[in-house]
């Protein structure tokens, strides 16, 4: 695996040990990076602190990504503790449960706005605050997306529309930040059982379908997604930006 010795990173989206953000944090830690973990709410603080105690000297900080004040305080804490930043991982998404079942047509204005605020705008809000700390350090930002942003996946609905906007944000941010040497990429992960994915109606059926028909005839493991993230965040990927890398056992290549 590429080495990240001495690199300083921030990871958004650790809720529990099943979170993809946690798999990525562990892999970054193993590769030598020092991390700040940002968690959303008090109900997760104890669990995230317990997980973080297994990492090297990690900072654990609260941040609701829909609040500019939270983001400002968080990045100020990172600046004062780390002095700079090399890596940022955005693994955050939310939509109302009622918007993740039935048809997309029923999506309310409020549900649409909420899903896009949490799951899309947050990447831009984070990138804008991370970029000054990454100046002159070949910074790298990675977000997580899903095939539902490219194709229709039953029940994924407004989250699919949000993932399409997220992938477009990756391209625009890559263009904006590239001249400063900062890269922005996405991993389109295959389905993995987590707190968020459990909220998508019929998710178990999706796991079964992928295992039966993906070219590799199985579902992806969180560690495989994490190692791809380490690659994109490392110097090994220094020529790659604005990219959406599928880590899904090949499922996205299928037509029928
Ligand atoms: P997860 O463990 O539930 O992680 C989602 C994270 O988003 C949680 O930590 C959640 O915190 C956080 N979040 C939601 N609203 C937030 C807010 N306002 N401020 C800060 N954090 C907030 O699920 P996951 O599957 O690992 O999801 C991580 C990312 O991977 C998401 O972008 C998801 O769409 C993407 N992804 C997942 C899959 C999959 O099959 N699991 C596949 C492809 C892509 P709370 O729990 O506190 O709300």
PDB file of C-alpha atoms in Angstrom, residues 22 24 26 55 86 127 182 228 255:
ATOM      1  CA  UNK A  22     -13.901   4.249   9.567  1.00  0.00           C
ATOM      2  CA  UNK A  24     -10.713   4.575   5.342  1.00  0.00           C
ATOM      3  CA  UNK A  26      -7.929   2.816   9.678  1.00  0.00           C
ATOM      4  CA  UNK A  55      -5.443   5.270  16.035  1.00  0.00           C
ATOM      5  CA  UNK A  86      -2.679  17.061   3.265  1.00  0.00           C
ATOM      6  CA  UNK A 127     -12.929  21.834   0.162  1.00  0.00           C
ATOM      7  CA  UNK A 182      -4.974  20.116  -4.842  1.00  0.00           C
ATOM      8  CA  UNK A 228      -8.476   2.661  -3.153  1.00  0.00           C
ATOM      9  CA  UNK A 255     -25.684  -3.314 -19.476  1.00  0.00           C
TER      10      UNK A 255
END
